[in-house]
mmCIF file of C-alpha atoms in Angstrom:
data_model
loop_
_atom_site.group_PDB
_atom_site.id
_atom_site.type_symbol
_atom_site.label_atom_id
_atom_site.label_comp_id
_atom_site.label_asym_id
_atom_site.label_seq_id
_atom_site.Cartn_x
_atom_site.Cartn_y
_atom_site.Cartn_z
ATOM 1 C CA MET A 27 13.254 7.189 -11.276
ATOM 2 C CA GLY A 28 13.942 9.673 -14.030
ATOM 3 C CA ALA A 29 12.083 12.463 -12.272
ATOM 4 C CA VAL A 30 14.324 12.334 -9.203
ATOM 5 C CA LEU A 31 17.609 11.599 -10.973
ATOM 6 C CA ILE A 32 17.265 14.730 -13.067
ATOM 7 C CA VAL A 33 17.010 16.904 -9.922
ATOM 8 C CA LYS A 34 19.296 14.900 -7.614
ATOM 9 C CA PRO A 35 22.566 16.528 -8.784
ATOM 10 C CA SER A 36 21.278 19.986 -7.875
ATOM 11 C CA LEU A 37 19.396 19.103 -4.683
ATOM 12 C CA ASP A 38 21.954 16.496 -3.549
ATOM 13 C CA GLN A 39 21.447 15.836 0.185
ATOM 14 C CA ARG A 40 18.149 17.729 0.226
ATOM 15 C CA ILE A 41 16.310 14.865 -1.474
ATOM 16 C CA SER A 42 16.460 11.149 -0.692
ATOM 17 C CA LEU A 43 16.584 8.654 -3.556
ATOM 18 C CA ILE A 44 15.554 5.900 -1.162
ATOM 19 C CA ALA A 45 12.466 7.769 0.038
ATOM 20 C CA PHE A 46 11.594 8.521 -3.583
ATOM 21 C CA GLY A 47 11.938 4.852 -4.541
ATOM 22 C CA LEU A 48 9.841 3.660 -1.605
ATOM 23 C CA ALA A 49 7.192 6.203 -2.568
ATOM 24 C CA GLN A 50 7.058 4.741 -6.083
ATOM 25 C CA ILE A 51 6.587 1.240 -4.699
ATOM 26 C CA ALA A 52 3.872 2.398 -2.310
ATOM 27 C CA MET A 53 2.025 4.218 -5.087
ATOM 28 C CA ASP A 54 1.920 1.131 -7.298
ATOM 29 C CA LEU A 55 0.629 -1.209 -4.599
ATOM 30 C CA GLU A 56 -3.015 -0.425 -5.376
ATOM 31 C CA PRO A 57 -2.891 -0.998 -9.161
ATOM 32 C CA GLY A 58 -0.713 -4.050 -8.542
ATOM 33 C CA ILE A 59 -3.257 -5.578 -6.180
ATOM 34 C CA ARG A 60 -6.118 -4.709 -8.526
ATOM 35 C CA MET A 61 -4.361 -6.486 -11.382
ATOM 36 C CA LEU A 62 -3.687 -9.538 -9.211
ATOM 37 C CA ILE A 63 -7.340 -9.881 -8.251
ATOM 38 C CA GLY A 64 -8.465 -9.265 -11.819
ATOM 39 C CA ALA A 65 -10.291 -6.009 -11.165
ATOM 40 C CA ASP A 66 -11.992 -4.643 -14.246
ATOM 41 C CA GLY A 67 -12.086 -1.013 -15.270
ATOM 42 C CA VAL A 68 -10.368 1.171 -12.692
ATOM 43 C CA LEU A 69 -6.809 0.234 -11.720
ATOM 44 C CA HIS A 70 -5.749 3.611 -10.351
ATOM 45 C CA GLY A 71 -8.029 4.576 -7.503
ATOM 46 C CA MET A 72 -7.714 6.823 -4.477
ATOM 47 C CA THR A 73 -3.955 6.393 -4.201
ATOM 48 C CA HIS A 74 -3.498 8.120 -7.551
ATOM 49 C CA THR A 75 -5.023 11.393 -6.428
ATOM 50 C CA ILE A 76 -3.250 14.382 -4.932
ATOM 51 C CA LEU A 77 -4.924 13.731 -1.588
ATOM 52 C CA GLY A 78 -4.005 10.048 -1.676
ATOM 53 C CA ALA A 79 -0.442 10.906 -2.692
ATOM 54 C CA LEU A 80 -0.059 13.176 0.341
ATOM 55 C CA ILE A 81 -1.295 10.427 2.663
ATOM 56 C CA ILE A 82 1.084 7.879 1.138
ATOM 57 C CA ALA A 83 3.942 10.380 1.364
ATOM 58 C CA ALA A 84 3.267 10.767 5.088
ATOM 59 C CA ALA A 85 3.454 6.985 5.522
ATOM 60 C CA VAL A 86 6.695 6.826 3.528
ATOM 61 C CA VAL A 87 8.186 9.590 5.673
ATOM 62 C CA LEU A 88 7.602 7.398 8.727
ATOM 63 C CA MET A 89 8.897 4.159 7.237
ATOM 64 C CA ALA A 90 11.761 5.367 5.018
ATOM 65 C CA PRO A 91 14.439 6.168 7.651
ATOM 66 C CA PRO A 92 14.805 2.689 9.212
ATOM 67 C CA ILE A 93 14.631 0.980 5.820
ATOM 68 C CA GLY A 94 16.865 3.547 4.171
ATOM 69 C CA LEU A 95 19.530 3.363 6.844
ATOM 70 C CA LEU A 96 19.819 -0.392 6.375
ATOM 71 C CA ILE A 97 20.178 0.105 2.621
ATOM 72 C CA LEU A 98 22.772 2.839 3.114
ATOM 73 C CA LYS A 99 24.741 0.666 5.500
ATOM 74 C CA ARG A 100 24.901 -2.143 2.974
ATOM 75 C CA TRP A 101 25.664 0.250 0.113
ATOM 76 C CA ASN A 102 28.551 1.900 1.967
ATOM 77 C CA LYS A 103 29.936 -1.465 3.019
ATOM 78 C CA GLU A 104 29.965 -2.722 -0.573
ATOM 79 C CA ALA A 105 31.392 0.539 -1.932
ATOM 80 C CA THR A 106 34.170 0.476 0.660
ATOM 81 C CA TYR A 107 34.918 -3.202 0.070
ATOM 82 C CA TYR A 108 35.369 -2.627 -3.660
ATOM 83 C CA LYS A 109 37.404 0.531 -2.929
ATOM 84 C CA GLN A 110 34.909 2.843 -4.606
ATOM 85 C CA LYS A 111 34.963 5.484 -1.910
ATOM 86 C CA TRP A 112 33.492 8.104 -4.211
ATOM 87 C CA LEU A 113 30.210 6.160 -4.057
ATOM 88 C CA VAL A 114 30.050 6.197 -0.252
ATOM 89 C CA GLN A 115 26.997 8.087 0.969
ATOM 90 C CA SER A 116 26.334 9.993 4.153
ATOM 91 C CA GLY A 117 25.194 7.684 6.937
ATOM 92 C CA VAL A 118 22.397 10.008 8.055
ATOM 93 C CA MET A 119 19.032 10.553 6.393
ATOM 94 C CA THR A 120 17.958 14.084 7.193
ATOM 95 C CA ARG A 121 14.326 14.937 7.745
ATOM 96 C CA ILE A 122 14.212 17.389 4.853
ATOM 97 C CA SER A 123 15.635 14.829 2.414
ATOM 98 C CA VAL A 124 13.098 12.182 3.422
ATOM 99 C CA VAL A 125 10.135 14.559 3.259
ATOM 100 C CA THR A 126 11.258 15.991 -0.081
ATOM 101 C CA GLY A 127 11.868 12.545 -1.567
ATOM 102 C CA ALA A 128 8.525 11.169 -0.388
ATOM 103 C CA LEU A 129 6.486 14.157 -1.576
ATOM 104 C CA PHE A 130 8.305 14.435 -4.886
ATOM 105 C CA GLY A 131 7.917 10.702 -5.409
ATOM 106 C CA THR A 132 4.174 10.490 -4.847
ATOM 107 C CA LEU A 133 3.159 13.773 -6.491
ATOM 108 C CA SER A 134 5.336 13.259 -9.580
ATOM 109 C CA HIS A 135 3.889 9.749 -9.874
ATOM 110 C CA VAL A 136 0.353 11.147 -9.948
ATOM 111 C CA ALA A 137 1.354 13.847 -12.438
ATOM 112 C CA LEU A 138 3.033 11.467 -14.894
ATOM 113 C CA ASP A 139 0.311 8.817 -14.683
ATOM 114 C CA SER A 140 -2.365 11.476 -15.154
ATOM 115 C CA LEU A 141 -0.908 12.177 -18.582
ATOM 116 C CA ILE A 142 -1.496 8.662 -19.917
ATOM 117 C CA HIS A 143 -4.096 6.787 -17.826
ATOM 118 C CA GLN A 144 -7.776 7.467 -18.404
ATOM 119 C CA ASP A 145 -8.956 6.079 -15.054
ATOM 120 C CA ILE A 146 -7.022 8.604 -12.949
ATOM 121 C CA GLN A 147 -8.871 11.466 -11.252
ATOM 122 C CA PRO A 148 -6.053 13.482 -9.649
ATOM 123 C CA LEU A 149 -8.337 16.113 -8.106
ATOM 124 C CA PHE A 150 -10.783 13.651 -6.506
ATOM 125 C CA PRO A 151 -12.869 14.105 -4.302
ATOM 126 C CA PHE A 152 -13.082 17.776 -5.301
ATOM 127 C CA SER A 153 -13.388 17.052 -9.010
ATOM 128 C CA ARG A 154 -13.511 14.012 -11.268
ATOM 129 C CA ALA A 155 -11.794 15.853 -14.106
ATOM 130 C CA ASN A 156 -8.293 15.040 -15.324
ATOM 131 C CA PRO A 157 -7.010 18.199 -17.034
ATOM 132 C CA MET A 158 -3.611 16.595 -17.748
ATOM 133 C CA LEU A 159 -4.860 13.609 -19.740
ATOM 134 C CA GLY A 160 -3.536 13.607 -23.296
ATOM 135 C CA LEU A 161 -1.183 16.574 -22.943
ATOM 136 C CA LEU A 162 1.638 14.190 -23.879
ATOM 137 C CA SER A 163 1.405 10.843 -25.612
ATOM 138 C CA HIS A 164 2.190 7.567 -23.876
ATOM 139 C CA ASP A 165 5.411 7.061 -25.849
ATOM 140 C CA THR A 166 6.530 10.649 -25.270
ATOM 141 C CA VAL A 167 6.168 10.313 -21.503
ATOM 142 C CA TYR A 168 8.231 7.122 -21.442
ATOM 143 C CA LEU A 169 10.867 8.639 -23.725
ATOM 144 C CA LEU A 170 11.212 11.688 -21.478
ATOM 145 C CA CYS A 171 11.510 9.451 -18.411
ATOM 146 C CA PHE A 172 14.226 7.411 -20.123
ATOM 147 C CA LEU A 173 16.160 10.534 -21.097
ATOM 148 C CA ALA A 174 15.799 11.903 -17.569
ATOM 149 C CA VAL A 175 17.232 8.678 -16.144
ATOM 150 C CA ALA A 176 20.186 8.718 -18.529
ATOM 151 C CA LEU A 177 21.041 12.401 -18.168
ATOM 152 C CA GLY A 178 20.364 12.484 -14.440
ATOM 153 C CA LEU A 179 22.484 9.404 -13.789
ATOM 154 C CA ILE A 180 25.405 10.843 -15.749
ATOM 155 C CA ALA A 181 25.134 14.175 -13.936
ATOM 156 C CA TRP A 182 24.891 12.452 -10.550
ATOM 157 C CA VAL A 183 27.936 10.256 -11.188
ATOM 158 C CA ILE A 184 29.980 13.273 -12.246
ATOM 159 C CA ALA A 185 28.841 15.255 -9.204
ATOM 160 C CA ARG A 186 29.651 12.378 -6.851
ATOM 161 C CA TRP A 187 33.062 11.865 -8.398
ATOM 162 C CA ARG A 188 33.976 15.517 -8.001
ATOM 163 C CA SER A 189 32.499 16.325 -4.596
ATOM 164 C CA SER A 190 32.119 13.156 -2.512
ATOM 165 C CA ARG A 191 35.653 11.808 -2.338
ATOM 166 C CA THR A 192 36.437 13.920 0.698
ATOM 167 C CA LEU A 193 33.478 12.461 2.600
ATOM 168 C CA ALA A 194 34.462 8.933 1.607
ATOM 169 C CA ASP A 195 38.044 9.429 2.769
ATOM 170 C CA ARG A 196 36.861 10.568 6.190
ATOM 171 C CA MET A 197 34.592 7.564 6.695
ATOM 172 C CA PRO A 198 36.157 4.520 8.430
ATOM 173 C CA ALA A 199 36.204 1.266 6.522
ATOM 174 C CA HIS A 200 33.474 -0.326 8.601
ATOM 175 C CA ASP A 201 31.650 2.703 9.892
ATOM 176 C CA PRO A 202 28.147 1.615 10.842
ATOM 177 C CA VAL A 203 25.336 3.814 9.638
ATOM 178 C CA SER A 204 24.037 5.590 12.667
ATOM 179 C CA VAL A 205 20.377 6.005 13.462
ATOM 180 C CA SER A 206 20.036 9.581 14.595
ATOM 181 C CA SER A 207 17.975 10.181 17.681
ATOM 182 C CA GLY A 208 14.752 12.100 17.517
ATOM 183 C CA PHE A 209 11.329 11.596 16.029
ATOM 184 C CA TRP A 210 12.321 8.988 13.433
ATOM 185 C CA LYS A 211 14.249 6.817 15.845
ATOM 186 C CA THR A 212 11.759 6.899 18.701
ATOM 187 C CA TRP A 213 8.676 6.322 16.550
ATOM 188 C CA THR A 214 10.023 3.888 13.970
ATOM 189 C CA TRP A 215 13.296 2.149 14.732
ATOM 190 C CA ASP A 216 12.839 1.820 18.499
ATOM 191 C CA LEU A 217 9.297 0.534 17.991
ATOM 192 C CA ARG A 218 9.988 -1.625 14.940
ATOM 193 C CA SER A 219 8.813 -4.806 16.652
ATOM 194 C CA THR A 220 5.395 -3.271 17.348
ATOM 195 C CA TRP A 221 5.120 -2.037 13.771
ATOM 196 C CA PHE A 222 6.110 -5.456 12.433
ATOM 197 C CA TRP A 223 3.733 -7.563 14.528
ATOM 198 C CA MET A 224 0.774 -5.218 14.088
ATOM 199 C CA LEU A 225 1.263 -5.034 10.326
ATOM 200 C CA LEU A 226 1.713 -8.809 10.163
ATOM 201 C CA PHE A 227 -1.215 -9.913 12.324
ATOM 202 C CA ALA A 228 -3.679 -7.037 11.895
ATOM 203 C CA ALA A 229 -3.117 -5.383 8.520
ATOM 204 C CA THR A 230 -1.911 -8.310 6.400
ATOM 205 C CA PRO A 231 -5.020 -10.533 6.840
ATOM 206 C CA GLY A 232 -7.216 -7.529 6.123
ATOM 207 C CA VAL A 233 -5.442 -6.667 2.884
ATOM 208 C CA LEU A 234 -5.068 -10.266 1.730
ATOM 209 C CA TYR A 235 -8.432 -11.732 2.716
ATOM 210 C CA GLY A 236 -10.584 -8.852 3.960
ATOM 211 C CA ALA A 237 -10.589 -10.477 7.407
ATOM 212 C CA SER A 238 -11.535 -8.350 10.403
ATOM 213 C CA LEU A 239 -11.105 -10.953 13.152
ATOM 214 C CA PHE A 240 -7.333 -10.598 13.456
ATOM 215 C CA ALA A 241 -7.504 -6.805 13.587
ATOM 216 C CA ILE A 242 -10.158 -6.980 16.309
ATOM 217 C CA LEU A 243 -8.073 -9.434 18.337
ATOM 218 C CA ALA A 244 -4.977 -7.274 17.891
ATOM 219 C CA LEU A 245 -6.880 -4.199 19.042
ATOM 220 C CA VAL A 246 -8.248 -5.965 22.124
ATOM 221 C CA ALA A 247 -4.818 -7.368 22.962
ATOM 222 C CA ALA A 248 -3.255 -3.929 22.605
ATOM 223 C CA LEU A 249 -5.742 -2.388 25.005
ATOM 224 C CA LEU A 250 -5.363 -5.183 27.547
ATOM 225 C CA LEU A 251 -1.571 -5.264 27.440
ATOM 226 C CA HIS A 252 -0.512 -1.672 26.947
ATOM 227 C CA VAL A 253 -3.108 0.399 28.800
ATOM 228 C CA PRO A 254 -2.087 -0.860 32.265
ATOM 229 C CA ARG A 255 1.581 -0.390 31.408
ATOM 230 C CA SER A 256 1.058 3.094 30.009
ATOM 231 C CA ARG A 257 -0.637 4.195 33.218
ATOM 232 C CA SER A 258 2.325 3.091 35.251
ATOM 233 C CA ARG A 259 5.246 5.406 35.904
ATOM 234 C CA ILE A 260 7.585 2.575 36.782
ATOM 235 C CA SER A 261 9.970 1.307 34.139
ATOM 236 C CA ASN A 262 9.963 -2.396 33.478
ATOM 237 C CA LYS A 263 11.287 -4.845 30.946
ATOM 238 C CA GLY A 264 8.709 -3.673 28.444
ATOM 239 C CA GLY A 265 10.019 -0.121 28.615
ATOM 240 C CA SER A 266 8.935 3.073 30.309
ATOM 241 C CA ALA A 267 5.359 4.301 30.508
ATOM 242 C CA LYS A 268 6.141 6.827 27.771
ATOM 243 C CA GLU A 269 7.409 4.125 25.447
ATOM 244 C CA ASN A 270 4.395 1.948 26.209
ATOM 245 C CA LEU A 271 2.135 4.859 25.323
ATOM 246 C CA LYS A 272 3.817 5.079 21.922
ATOM 247 C CA ARG A 273 3.440 1.345 21.423
ATOM 248 C CA LEU A 274 -0.215 1.630 22.404
ATOM 249 C CA SER A 275 -0.737 4.368 19.811
ATOM 250 C CA ILE A 276 0.698 2.174 17.056
ATOM 251 C CA ALA A 277 -1.105 -0.940 18.291
ATOM 252 C CA VAL A 278 -4.422 0.921 18.201
ATOM 253 C CA LEU A 279 -3.846 2.854 14.980
ATOM 254 C CA ILE A 280 -2.996 -0.076 12.691
ATOM 255 C CA PRO A 281 -5.961 -2.330 13.641
ATOM 256 C CA THR A 282 -8.325 0.657 13.547
ATOM 257 C CA VAL A 283 -7.238 1.683 10.056
ATOM 258 C CA THR A 284 -7.396 -1.957 8.964
ATOM 259 C CA LEU A 285 -10.944 -2.346 10.281
ATOM 260 C CA ALA A 286 -12.019 0.860 8.554
ATOM 261 C CA TYR A 287 -10.607 -0.475 5.282
ATOM 262 C CA VAL A 288 -12.144 -3.937 5.695
ATOM 263 C CA PHE A 289 -15.616 -2.623 6.545
ATOM 264 C CA THR A 290 -15.527 -0.100 3.698
ATOM 265 C CA VAL A 291 -14.538 -2.827 1.244
ATOM 266 C CA ASP A 292 -17.172 -5.166 2.671
ATOM 267 C CA LYS A 293 -19.961 -2.676 2.025
ATOM 268 C CA GLN A 294 -19.008 -2.620 -1.656
ATOM 269 C CA ILE A 295 -19.567 -6.376 -2.119
ATOM 270 C CA PRO A 296 -23.217 -6.085 -3.277
ATOM 271 C CA LYS A 297 -22.196 -3.511 -5.868
ATOM 272 C CA TYR A 298 -19.339 -5.610 -7.251
ATOM 273 C CA ALA A 299 -21.465 -8.781 -7.240
ATOM 274 C CA MET A 300 -24.344 -7.339 -9.267
ATOM 275 C CA PRO A 301 -22.960 -8.647 -12.607
ATOM 276 C CA ILE A 302 -23.424 -12.161 -11.201
ATOM 277 C CA VAL A 303 -27.034 -11.438 -10.281
ATOM 278 C CA LYS A 304 -27.761 -9.940 -13.699
ATOM 279 C CA ALA A 305 -26.209 -12.946 -15.425
ATOM 280 C CA ILE A 306 -28.339 -15.349 -13.354
ATOM 281 C CA GLU A 307 -31.501 -13.398 -14.152
ATOM 282 C CA SER A 308 -30.619 -13.272 -17.854
ATOM 283 C CA PHE A 309 -30.048 -17.030 -17.879
ATOM 284 C CA ARG A 310 -33.445 -17.612 -16.256
ATOM 285 C CA ALA A 311 -35.202 -15.263 -18.682
ATOM 286 C CA GLU A 312 -33.835 -17.126 -21.708
ATOM 287 C CA GLU A 313 -33.658 -20.714 -20.441
ATOM 288 C CA GLY A 314 -36.749 -20.742 -18.230
ATOM 289 C CA HIS A 315 -34.875 -21.907 -15.125
ATOM 290 C CA TYR A 316 -32.025 -20.813 -12.917
ATOM 291 C CA PRO A 317 -28.503 -22.003 -13.794
ATOM 292 C CA PRO A 318 -27.450 -25.051 -11.749
ATOM 293 C CA THR A 319 -23.989 -23.571 -11.095
ATOM 294 C CA LEU A 320 -22.165 -20.337 -11.757
ATOM 295 C CA GLU A 321 -20.013 -22.151 -14.302
ATOM 296 C CA ALA A 322 -23.131 -22.605 -16.421
ATOM 297 C CA LEU A 323 -23.152 -18.840 -16.958
ATOM 298 C CA ARG A 324 -19.841 -18.864 -18.789
ATOM 299 C CA PRO A 325 -19.154 -17.626 -21.365
ATOM 300 C CA GLY A 326 -22.530 -16.649 -22.766
ATOM 301 C CA TYR A 327 -23.859 -14.726 -19.780
ATOM 302 C CA LEU A 328 -20.728 -14.038 -17.752
ATOM 303 C CA VAL A 329 -17.234 -13.949 -19.217
ATOM 304 C CA LYS A 330 -15.701 -14.547 -15.803
ATOM 305 C CA VAL A 331 -16.762 -14.316 -12.195
ATOM 306 C CA PRO A 332 -15.928 -10.746 -11.138
ATOM 307 C CA SER A 333 -13.880 -9.782 -8.115
ATOM 308 C CA VAL A 334 -16.355 -8.929 -5.385
ATOM 309 C CA ARG A 335 -13.943 -7.630 -2.771
ATOM 310 C CA ALA A 336 -10.940 -5.302 -3.125
ATOM 311 C CA THR A 337 -8.524 -7.767 -1.535
ATOM 312 C CA VAL A 338 -5.755 -9.957 -2.902
ATOM 313 C CA PHE A 339 -7.705 -13.194 -2.374
ATOM 314 C CA GLN A 340 -11.410 -13.378 -3.130
ATOM 315 C CA PRO A 341 -14.085 -14.898 -0.858
ATOM 316 C CA GLN A 342 -15.792 -18.100 -1.923
ATOM 317 C CA ILE A 343 -19.109 -17.302 -3.578
ATOM 318 C CA ARG A 344 -21.809 -19.756 -2.529
ATOM 319 C CA TYR A 345 -24.482 -20.540 -5.097
ATOM 320 C CA ARG A 346 -26.941 -23.403 -5.389
ATOM 321 C CA VAL A 347 -30.461 -24.128 -6.573
ATOM 322 C CA THR A 348 -32.816 -26.047 -4.273
ATOM 323 C CA ASP A 349 -36.347 -26.921 -5.394
ATOM 324 C CA GLY A 350 -36.059 -24.353 -8.152
ATOM 325 C CA LYS A 351 -35.071 -21.565 -5.754
ATOM 326 C CA PRO A 352 -31.611 -20.002 -6.105
ATOM 327 C CA TYR A 353 -29.327 -19.190 -3.205
ATOM 328 C CA LEU A 354 -26.486 -16.702 -3.673
ATOM 329 C CA ALA A 355 -24.317 -15.651 -0.742
ATOM 330 C CA ILE A 356 -20.910 -14.052 -0.228
ATOM 331 C CA PRO A 357 -19.111 -14.196 3.138
ATOM 332 C CA SER A 358 -18.961 -10.886 4.962
ATOM 333 C CA ALA A 359 -16.225 -9.551 7.205
ATOM 334 C CA TYR A 360 -18.724 -7.394 9.075
ATOM 335 C CA GLY A 361 -20.417 -9.513 11.720
ATOM 336 C CA ASP A 362 -19.805 -12.943 13.211
ATOM 337 C CA ALA A 363 -18.204 -15.968 11.559
ATOM 338 C CA PHE A 364 -21.463 -16.774 9.758
ATOM 339 C CA ALA A 365 -22.135 -13.261 8.439
ATOM 340 C CA ALA A 366 -22.874 -13.042 4.725
ATOM 341 C CA HIS A 367 -24.372 -10.915 1.989
ATOM 342 C CA GLU A 368 -27.286 -12.891 0.550
ATOM 343 C CA TYR A 369 -29.310 -11.928 -2.486
ATOM 344 C CA ASP A 370 -33.092 -12.200 -2.243
ATOM 345 C CA PHE A 371 -34.217 -12.984 -5.790
ATOM 346 C CA SER A 372 -37.887 -12.483 -4.905
ATOM 347 C CA ALA A 373 -37.278 -8.985 -3.526
ATOM 348 C CA ASN A 374 -34.415 -8.159 -5.916
ATOM 349 C CA ALA A 375 -32.281 -6.909 -3.048
ATOM 350 C CA TRP A 376 -29.205 -7.818 -1.047
ATOM 351 C CA VAL A 377 -29.645 -8.720 2.606
ATOM 352 C CA HIS A 378 -26.765 -8.554 5.061
ATOM 353 C CA TYR A 379 -27.014 -11.257 7.721
ATOM 354 C CA GLN A 380 -24.732 -10.607 10.679
#
């Protein structure tokens, strides 16, 4: 937070601390998930590029206002209750503050991490070079961030104490934070139920398990439920045709993006599973037979079973030896319920059965 606190006193209402904080959380989701699943090597992938940062910033711009307004409401209520009116904030998140906070949050994150992490390629896909790596040491970067937090926080407190008391005095004791009308309200707050259910039933299974079934069902349900309503000009309990069209857009977008992610991840399974194949072949070359189980490969041939899918929970790898012939298969999200990536040891190739 040091990067934003050092500029907050001068930019004030033109940059949102909440949007900046949400951007930091969003940026660290990928390395966090990779650490949870035990991914080796690269922790900072596409999200830690300039292009990825811009995409994440756009998502934060959409999601920050409804979340931020709830936080502001609670903050102002607590500040008023404890009679600290100088801490009361404006109840409106302006578009410029959200955009500035989101962009500054994601781009500064990439810049700072590029200084100290070797696996970051900030210019990808245009270049794999990292011209910023090593310009400052790891300890220096953290020291500068700490100093920025301390100095920025002091400057912000002083600025708030001197300039915000008038705003606090004008605000009623229990003034609810208003959700301003416009783009943010109509596309986020008014449609929050659609966002919630689509993210829960379509995106969450895809990110956690690499499952495509729920996203497909959500997409089909969206088309069946919302298309007829969107074509109608008559308002009903579900809202006007215009509102239904917005809900349809969200209900189609989230499952579609989820399916694109799941299928892309699924295609990488053979690549990530190759260390298992090599370990099995090495075992056979030295022992004269295939290992009875994957556990027999540890630790001499395989330190640990690698993560084969970029999801939080890994699929169950099926391996057995029957009549001296090995069988290695990994469930696939692309195809029916019995789809799998199977390795043909005689042909030395992966086969995708759908």
